[in-house]
Backbone as a ProteinNet text record, in pm:
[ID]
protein_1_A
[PRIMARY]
XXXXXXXXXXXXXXXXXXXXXXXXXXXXXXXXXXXXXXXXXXXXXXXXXXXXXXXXXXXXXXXXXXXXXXXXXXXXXXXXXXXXXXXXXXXXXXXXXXXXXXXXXXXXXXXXXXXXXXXXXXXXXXXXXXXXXXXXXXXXXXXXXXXXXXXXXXXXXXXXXXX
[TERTIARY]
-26.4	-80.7	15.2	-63	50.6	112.6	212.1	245.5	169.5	147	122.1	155.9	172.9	225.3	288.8	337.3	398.3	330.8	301.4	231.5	360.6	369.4	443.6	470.7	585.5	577.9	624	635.5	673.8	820.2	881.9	1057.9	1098	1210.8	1252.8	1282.6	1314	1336.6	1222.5	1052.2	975.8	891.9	932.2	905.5	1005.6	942.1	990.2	1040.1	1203.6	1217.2	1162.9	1194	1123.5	1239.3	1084.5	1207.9	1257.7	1252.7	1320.6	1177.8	1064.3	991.5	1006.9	963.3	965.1	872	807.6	720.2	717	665.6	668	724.4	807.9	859.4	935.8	937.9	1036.5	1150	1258.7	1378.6	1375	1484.5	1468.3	1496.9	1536.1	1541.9	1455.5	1307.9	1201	1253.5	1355.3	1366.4	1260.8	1267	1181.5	1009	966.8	825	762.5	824.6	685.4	718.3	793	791.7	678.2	692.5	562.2	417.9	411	297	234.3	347.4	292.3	262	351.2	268.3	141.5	119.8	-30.9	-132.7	-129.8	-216.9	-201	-325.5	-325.8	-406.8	-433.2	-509.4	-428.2	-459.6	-363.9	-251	-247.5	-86.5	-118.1	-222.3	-148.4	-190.4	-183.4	-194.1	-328.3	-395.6	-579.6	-549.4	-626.1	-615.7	-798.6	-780.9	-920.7	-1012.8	-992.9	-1151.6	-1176.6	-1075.2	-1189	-1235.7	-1146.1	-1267.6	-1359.4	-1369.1	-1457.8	-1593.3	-1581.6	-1726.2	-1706.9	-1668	-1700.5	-1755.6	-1723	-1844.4	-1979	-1991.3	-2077.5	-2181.2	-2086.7	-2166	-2294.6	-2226.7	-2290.7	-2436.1	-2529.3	-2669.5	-2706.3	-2667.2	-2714.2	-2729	-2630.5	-2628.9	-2732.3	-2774.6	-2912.4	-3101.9	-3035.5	-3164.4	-3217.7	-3368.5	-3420.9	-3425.2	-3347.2	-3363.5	-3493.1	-3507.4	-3608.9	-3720.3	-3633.2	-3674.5	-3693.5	-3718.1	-3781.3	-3887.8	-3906	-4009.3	-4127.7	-4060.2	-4179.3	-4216.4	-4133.5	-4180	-4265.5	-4290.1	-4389.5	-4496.7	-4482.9	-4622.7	-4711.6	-4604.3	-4676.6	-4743.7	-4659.5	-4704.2	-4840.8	-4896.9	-4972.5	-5067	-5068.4	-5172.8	-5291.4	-5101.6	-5134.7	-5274	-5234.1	-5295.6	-5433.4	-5438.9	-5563.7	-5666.8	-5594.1	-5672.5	-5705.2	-5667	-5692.3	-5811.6	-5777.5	-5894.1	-6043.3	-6002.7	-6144.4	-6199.4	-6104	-6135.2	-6206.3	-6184	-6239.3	-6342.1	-6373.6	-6520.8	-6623.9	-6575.6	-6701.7	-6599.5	-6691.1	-6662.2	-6673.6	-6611.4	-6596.9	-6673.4	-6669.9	-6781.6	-6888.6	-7011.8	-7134.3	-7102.7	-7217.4	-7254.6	-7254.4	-7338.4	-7314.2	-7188	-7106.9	-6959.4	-6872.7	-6930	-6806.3	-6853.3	-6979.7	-6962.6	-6948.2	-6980.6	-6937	-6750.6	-6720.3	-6527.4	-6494.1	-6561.1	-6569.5	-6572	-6678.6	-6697.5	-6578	-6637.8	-6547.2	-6511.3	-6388	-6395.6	-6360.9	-6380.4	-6360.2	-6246.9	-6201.7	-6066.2	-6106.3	-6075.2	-6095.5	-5988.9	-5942	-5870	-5926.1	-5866.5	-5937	-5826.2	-5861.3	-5782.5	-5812.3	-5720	-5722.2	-5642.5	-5652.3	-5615.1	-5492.7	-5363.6	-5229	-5316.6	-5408	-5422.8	-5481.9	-5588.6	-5633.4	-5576.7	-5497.4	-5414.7	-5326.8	-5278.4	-5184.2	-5240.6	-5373.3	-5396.6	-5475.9	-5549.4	-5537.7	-5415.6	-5301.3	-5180.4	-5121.5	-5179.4	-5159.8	-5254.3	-5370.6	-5472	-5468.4	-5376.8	-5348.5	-5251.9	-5163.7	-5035.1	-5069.7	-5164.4	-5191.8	-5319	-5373.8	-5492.3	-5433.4	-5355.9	-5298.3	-5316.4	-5412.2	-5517.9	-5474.9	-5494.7	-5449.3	-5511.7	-5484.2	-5596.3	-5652	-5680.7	-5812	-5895.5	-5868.2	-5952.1	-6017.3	-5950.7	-6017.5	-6121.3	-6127.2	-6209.5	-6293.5	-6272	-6378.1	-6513.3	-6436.3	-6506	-6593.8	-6550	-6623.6	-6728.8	-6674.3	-6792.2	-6923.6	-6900.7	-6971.1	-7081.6	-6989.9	-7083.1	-7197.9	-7120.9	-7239	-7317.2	-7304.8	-7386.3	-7533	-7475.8	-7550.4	-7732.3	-7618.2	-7715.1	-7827.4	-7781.1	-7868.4	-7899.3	-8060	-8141.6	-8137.1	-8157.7	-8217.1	-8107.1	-8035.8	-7896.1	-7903.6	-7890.9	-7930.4	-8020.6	-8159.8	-8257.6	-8207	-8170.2	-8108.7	-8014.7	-7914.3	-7843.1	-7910.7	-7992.2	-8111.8	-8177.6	-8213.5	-8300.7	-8148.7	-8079.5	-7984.1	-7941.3	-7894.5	-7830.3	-7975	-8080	-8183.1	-8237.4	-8254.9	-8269.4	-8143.6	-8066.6	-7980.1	-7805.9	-7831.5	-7717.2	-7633.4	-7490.7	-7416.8	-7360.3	-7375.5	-7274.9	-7152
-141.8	-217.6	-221.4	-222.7	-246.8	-394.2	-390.5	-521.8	-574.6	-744.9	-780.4	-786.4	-771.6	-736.9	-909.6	-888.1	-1041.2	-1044.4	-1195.7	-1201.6	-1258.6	-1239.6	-1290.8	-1501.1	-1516.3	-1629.7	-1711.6	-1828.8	-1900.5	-1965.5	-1913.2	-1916.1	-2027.9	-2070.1	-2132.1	-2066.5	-1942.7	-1866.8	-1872.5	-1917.3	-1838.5	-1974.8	-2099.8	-2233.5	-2349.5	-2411.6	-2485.4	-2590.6	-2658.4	-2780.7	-2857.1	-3002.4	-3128.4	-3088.1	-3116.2	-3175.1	-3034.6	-2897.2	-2795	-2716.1	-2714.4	-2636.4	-2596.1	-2476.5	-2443	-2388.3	-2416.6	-2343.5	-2182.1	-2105.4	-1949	-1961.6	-1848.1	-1749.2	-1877.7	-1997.7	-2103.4	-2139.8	-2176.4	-2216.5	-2322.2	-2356.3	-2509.2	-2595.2	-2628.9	-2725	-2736.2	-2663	-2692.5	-2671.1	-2551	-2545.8	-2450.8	-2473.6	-2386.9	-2399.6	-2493.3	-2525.4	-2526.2	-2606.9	-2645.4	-2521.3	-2391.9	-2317	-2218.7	-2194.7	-2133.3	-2182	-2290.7	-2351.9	-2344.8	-2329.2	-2277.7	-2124.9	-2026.7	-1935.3	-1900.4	-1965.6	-1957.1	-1984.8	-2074.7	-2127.3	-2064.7	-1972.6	-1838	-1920	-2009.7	-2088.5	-2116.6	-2056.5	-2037.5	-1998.5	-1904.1	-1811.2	-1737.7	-1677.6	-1614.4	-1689	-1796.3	-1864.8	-1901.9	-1907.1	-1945.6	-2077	-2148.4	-2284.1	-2335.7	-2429	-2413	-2480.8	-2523.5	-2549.8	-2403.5	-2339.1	-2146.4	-2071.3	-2081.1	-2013.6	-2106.7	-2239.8	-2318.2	-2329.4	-2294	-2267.7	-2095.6	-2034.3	-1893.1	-1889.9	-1970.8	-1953.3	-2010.4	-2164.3	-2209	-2104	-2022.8	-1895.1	-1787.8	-1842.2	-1687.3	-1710.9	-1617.3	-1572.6	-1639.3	-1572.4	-1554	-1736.5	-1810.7	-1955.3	-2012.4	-1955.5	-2017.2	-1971.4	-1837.6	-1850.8	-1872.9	-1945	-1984.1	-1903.1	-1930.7	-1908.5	-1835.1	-1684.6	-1648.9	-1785	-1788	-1946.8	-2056.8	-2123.7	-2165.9	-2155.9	-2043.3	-1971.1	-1948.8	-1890.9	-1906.2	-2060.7	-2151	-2271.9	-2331.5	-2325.8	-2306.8	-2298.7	-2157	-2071.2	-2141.7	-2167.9	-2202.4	-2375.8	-2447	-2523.3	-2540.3	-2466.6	-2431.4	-2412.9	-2297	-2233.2	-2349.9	-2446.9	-2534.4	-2705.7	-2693.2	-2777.8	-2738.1	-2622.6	-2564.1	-2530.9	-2531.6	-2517.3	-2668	-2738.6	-2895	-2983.1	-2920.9	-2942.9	-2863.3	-2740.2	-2695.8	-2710.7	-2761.5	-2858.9	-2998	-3087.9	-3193.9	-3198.6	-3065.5	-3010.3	-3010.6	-2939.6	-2959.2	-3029.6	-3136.2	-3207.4	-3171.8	-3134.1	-3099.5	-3130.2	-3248.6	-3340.3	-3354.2	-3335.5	-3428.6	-3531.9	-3595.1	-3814.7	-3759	-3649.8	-3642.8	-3627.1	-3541.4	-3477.9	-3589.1	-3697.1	-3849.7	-3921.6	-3945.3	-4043.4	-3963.3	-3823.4	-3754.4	-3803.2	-3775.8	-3831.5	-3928.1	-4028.6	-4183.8	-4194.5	-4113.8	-4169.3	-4080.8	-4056.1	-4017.4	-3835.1	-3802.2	-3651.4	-3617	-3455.2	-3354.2	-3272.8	-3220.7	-3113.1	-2959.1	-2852.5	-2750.1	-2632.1	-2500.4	-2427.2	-2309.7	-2300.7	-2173.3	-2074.8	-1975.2	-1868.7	-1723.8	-1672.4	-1615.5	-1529.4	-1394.2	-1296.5	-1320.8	-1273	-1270.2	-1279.1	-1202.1	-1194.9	-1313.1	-1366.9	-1499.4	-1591.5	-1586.8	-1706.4	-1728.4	-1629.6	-1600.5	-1642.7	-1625.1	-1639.5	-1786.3	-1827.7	-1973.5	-2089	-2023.8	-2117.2	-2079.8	-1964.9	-1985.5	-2060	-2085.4	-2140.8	-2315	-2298.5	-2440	-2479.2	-2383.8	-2432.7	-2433.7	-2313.9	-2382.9	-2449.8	-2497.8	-2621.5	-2776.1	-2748	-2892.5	-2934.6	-2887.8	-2947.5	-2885.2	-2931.2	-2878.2	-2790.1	-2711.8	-2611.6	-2683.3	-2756.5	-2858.7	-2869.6	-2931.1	-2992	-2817.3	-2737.5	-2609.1	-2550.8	-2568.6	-2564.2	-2598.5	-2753.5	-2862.4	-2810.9	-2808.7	-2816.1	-2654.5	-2544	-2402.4	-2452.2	-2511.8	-2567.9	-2642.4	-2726.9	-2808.2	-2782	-2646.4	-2552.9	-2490.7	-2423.9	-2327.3	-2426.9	-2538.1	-2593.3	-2648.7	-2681.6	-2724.9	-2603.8	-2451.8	-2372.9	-2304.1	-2436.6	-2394.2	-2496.5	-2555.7	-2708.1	-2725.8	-2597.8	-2588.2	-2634.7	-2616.1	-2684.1	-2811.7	-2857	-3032	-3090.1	-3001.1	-3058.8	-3021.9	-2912.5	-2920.3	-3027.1	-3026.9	-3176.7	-3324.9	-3318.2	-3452.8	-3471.7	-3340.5	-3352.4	-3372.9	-3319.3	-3309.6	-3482.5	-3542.7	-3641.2	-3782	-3762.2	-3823.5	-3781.8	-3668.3	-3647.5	-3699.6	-3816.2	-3857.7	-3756.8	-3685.2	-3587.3	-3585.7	-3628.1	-3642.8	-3466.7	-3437	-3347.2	-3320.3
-10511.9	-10402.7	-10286.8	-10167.2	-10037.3	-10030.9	-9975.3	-9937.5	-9833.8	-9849.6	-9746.2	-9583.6	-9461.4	-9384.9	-9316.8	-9238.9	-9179.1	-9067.9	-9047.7	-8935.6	-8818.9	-8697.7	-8619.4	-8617.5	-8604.6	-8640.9	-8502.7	-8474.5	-8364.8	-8394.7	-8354.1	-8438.2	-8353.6	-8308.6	-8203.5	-8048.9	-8047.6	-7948.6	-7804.9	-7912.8	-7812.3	-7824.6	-7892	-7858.1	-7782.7	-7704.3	-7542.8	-7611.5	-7621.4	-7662.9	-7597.1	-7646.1	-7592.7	-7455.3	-7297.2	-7200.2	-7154	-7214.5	-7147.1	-7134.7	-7120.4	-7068.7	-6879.2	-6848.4	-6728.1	-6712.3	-6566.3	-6496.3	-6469.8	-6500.3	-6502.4	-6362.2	-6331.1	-6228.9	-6141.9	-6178.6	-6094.6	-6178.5	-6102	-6151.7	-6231.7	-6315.2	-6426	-6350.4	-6202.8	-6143.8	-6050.7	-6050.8	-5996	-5834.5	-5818.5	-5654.9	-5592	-5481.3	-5382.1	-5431.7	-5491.7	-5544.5	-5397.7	-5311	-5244	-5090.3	-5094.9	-5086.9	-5109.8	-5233.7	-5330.6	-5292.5	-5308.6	-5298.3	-5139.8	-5064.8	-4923.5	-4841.1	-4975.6	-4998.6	-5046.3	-5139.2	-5154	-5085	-5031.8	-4920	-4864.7	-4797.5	-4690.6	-4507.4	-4549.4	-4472.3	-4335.1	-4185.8	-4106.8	-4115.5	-4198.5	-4224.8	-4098.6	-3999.7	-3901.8	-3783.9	-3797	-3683.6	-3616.9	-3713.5	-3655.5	-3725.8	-3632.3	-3668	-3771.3	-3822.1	-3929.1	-3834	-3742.5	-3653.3	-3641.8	-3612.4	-3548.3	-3664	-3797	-3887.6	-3936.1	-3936.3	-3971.7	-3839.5	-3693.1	-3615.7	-3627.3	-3618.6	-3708.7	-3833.4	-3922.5	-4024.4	-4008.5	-3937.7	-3865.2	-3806.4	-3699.8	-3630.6	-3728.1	-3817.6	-3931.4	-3907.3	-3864.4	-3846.5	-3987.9	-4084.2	-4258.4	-4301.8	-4194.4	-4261.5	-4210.9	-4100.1	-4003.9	-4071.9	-4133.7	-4170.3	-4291.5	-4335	-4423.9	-4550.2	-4635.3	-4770.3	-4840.7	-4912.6	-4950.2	-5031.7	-5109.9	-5246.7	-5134.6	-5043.7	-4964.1	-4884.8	-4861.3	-4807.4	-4922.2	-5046.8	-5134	-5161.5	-5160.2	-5192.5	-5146.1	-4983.5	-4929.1	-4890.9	-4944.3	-4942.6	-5143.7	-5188.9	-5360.7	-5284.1	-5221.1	-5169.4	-5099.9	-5009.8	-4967.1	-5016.8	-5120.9	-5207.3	-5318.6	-5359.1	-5404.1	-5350.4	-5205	-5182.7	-5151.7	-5096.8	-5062.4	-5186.6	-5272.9	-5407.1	-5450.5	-5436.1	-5456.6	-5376.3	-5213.4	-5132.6	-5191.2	-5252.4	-5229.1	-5381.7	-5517.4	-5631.6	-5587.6	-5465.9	-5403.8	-5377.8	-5336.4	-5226.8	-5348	-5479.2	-5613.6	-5714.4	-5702.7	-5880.3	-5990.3	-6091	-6176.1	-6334.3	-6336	-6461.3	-6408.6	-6498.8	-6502.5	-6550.8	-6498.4	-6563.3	-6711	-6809.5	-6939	-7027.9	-6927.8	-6980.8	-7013.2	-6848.6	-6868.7	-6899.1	-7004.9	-7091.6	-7224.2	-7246.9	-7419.7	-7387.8	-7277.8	-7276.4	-7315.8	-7291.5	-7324	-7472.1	-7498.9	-7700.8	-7696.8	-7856.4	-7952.5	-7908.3	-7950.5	-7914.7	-8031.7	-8084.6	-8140.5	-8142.2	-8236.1	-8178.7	-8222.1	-8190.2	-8232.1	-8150.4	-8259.1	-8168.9	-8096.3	-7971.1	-7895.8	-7887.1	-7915.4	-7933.2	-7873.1	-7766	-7648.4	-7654.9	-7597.7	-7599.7	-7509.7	-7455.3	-7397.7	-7259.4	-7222.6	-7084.6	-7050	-7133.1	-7083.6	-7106.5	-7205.2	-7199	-7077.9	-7035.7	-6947.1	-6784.6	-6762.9	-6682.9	-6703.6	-6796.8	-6782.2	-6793.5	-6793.5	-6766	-6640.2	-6541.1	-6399.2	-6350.5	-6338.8	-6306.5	-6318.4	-6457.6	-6485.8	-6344.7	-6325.6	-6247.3	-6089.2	-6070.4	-5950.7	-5890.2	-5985.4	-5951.1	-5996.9	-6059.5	-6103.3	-6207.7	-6299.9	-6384.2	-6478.1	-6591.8	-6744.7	-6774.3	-6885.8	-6953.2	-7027.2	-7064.2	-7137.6	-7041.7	-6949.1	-6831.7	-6749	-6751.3	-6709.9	-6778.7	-6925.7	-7008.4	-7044.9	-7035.6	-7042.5	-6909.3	-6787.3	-6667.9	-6689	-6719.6	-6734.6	-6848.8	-6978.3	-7038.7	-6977.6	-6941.1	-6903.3	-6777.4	-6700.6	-6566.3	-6698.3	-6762.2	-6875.1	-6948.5	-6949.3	-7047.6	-6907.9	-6838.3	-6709.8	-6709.7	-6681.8	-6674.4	-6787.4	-6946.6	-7027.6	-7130.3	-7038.3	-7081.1	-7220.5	-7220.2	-7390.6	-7529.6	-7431.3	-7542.2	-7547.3	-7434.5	-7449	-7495.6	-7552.1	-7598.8	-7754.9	-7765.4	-7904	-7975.5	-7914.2	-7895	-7923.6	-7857.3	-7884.2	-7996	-8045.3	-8179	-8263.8	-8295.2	-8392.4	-8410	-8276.9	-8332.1	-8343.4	-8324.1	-8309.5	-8461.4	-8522.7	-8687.3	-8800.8	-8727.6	-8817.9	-8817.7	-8793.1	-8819.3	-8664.5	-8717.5	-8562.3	-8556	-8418.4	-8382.3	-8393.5
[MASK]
+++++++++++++++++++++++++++++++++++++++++++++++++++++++++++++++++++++++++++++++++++++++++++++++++++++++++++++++++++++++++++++++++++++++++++++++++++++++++++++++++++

């Protein structure tokens, strides 16, 4: 078998006593620090004073103009309300729909292909309205345009048997 190998250890050489640590690349008596420290700061090193690069950056065209992501915000804004006004213009429930809301409700799952799903959760987002309530309301247009369901409806829960 090989020997195990040694791992490097922290001896005293290459650990800082109490009280004698030093700052990299400065002396142990902390001279010329605030030297250093005024090298770094590049800020009027050649003699521009910070009002002139501070209305020079001011100046910048790029700071004046409106943000793409604002501009769309906007326009989603927009889209948004105009779709709300013209949700206002047709009501959505019949007198039958809001009182079946009132009783008791039902649950059941609807299950949708990627594309419709996909596009009834834009529809959701920009009408405001949930995908229940989008559903409910397309129901309730189709049920409108077919009497015959509602008379079916009538006999069923009128022969004893609830829906």
């Amino acid at each position: 078998m090989s020997e195990p190998t040694s791992f490097a250890s922290l001896g005293p050489l290459l650990l800082a006593r109490k009280g004698g640590a030093k700052p990299a690349l400065r002396g142990a008596n902390g001279e010329d620090v605030a030297d250093d420290l005024a090298q770094d700061n590049e800020i009027g090193a050649d003699g521009e004073s910070i009002e002139a690069q501070l209305a020079a950056f001011q100046d910048d065209e790029a700071l004046r103009a409106e943000p793409e992501v604002k501009r769309q915000q906007q326009a989603l804004l927009t889209r948004i309300a105009d779709a709300n006004i013209s949700a206002a213009d047709h009501p959505g429930t019949s007198d039958a729909a809001q009182a079946q809301a009132a009783g008791r409700r039902a649950a059941f799952t609807l299950r949708l292909d990627q594309e419709r799903h996909l596009k009834l959760k834009l529809a959701s987002a920009v009408l405001g309205a949930s995908a229940q309530q989008l559903v409910t309301r397309a129901l309730d247009q189709m049920m409108a345009e077919m009497p015959e369901i509602e008379a079916l409806a009538a006999q069923v829960t009128r022969d004893g048997r609830k829906a």
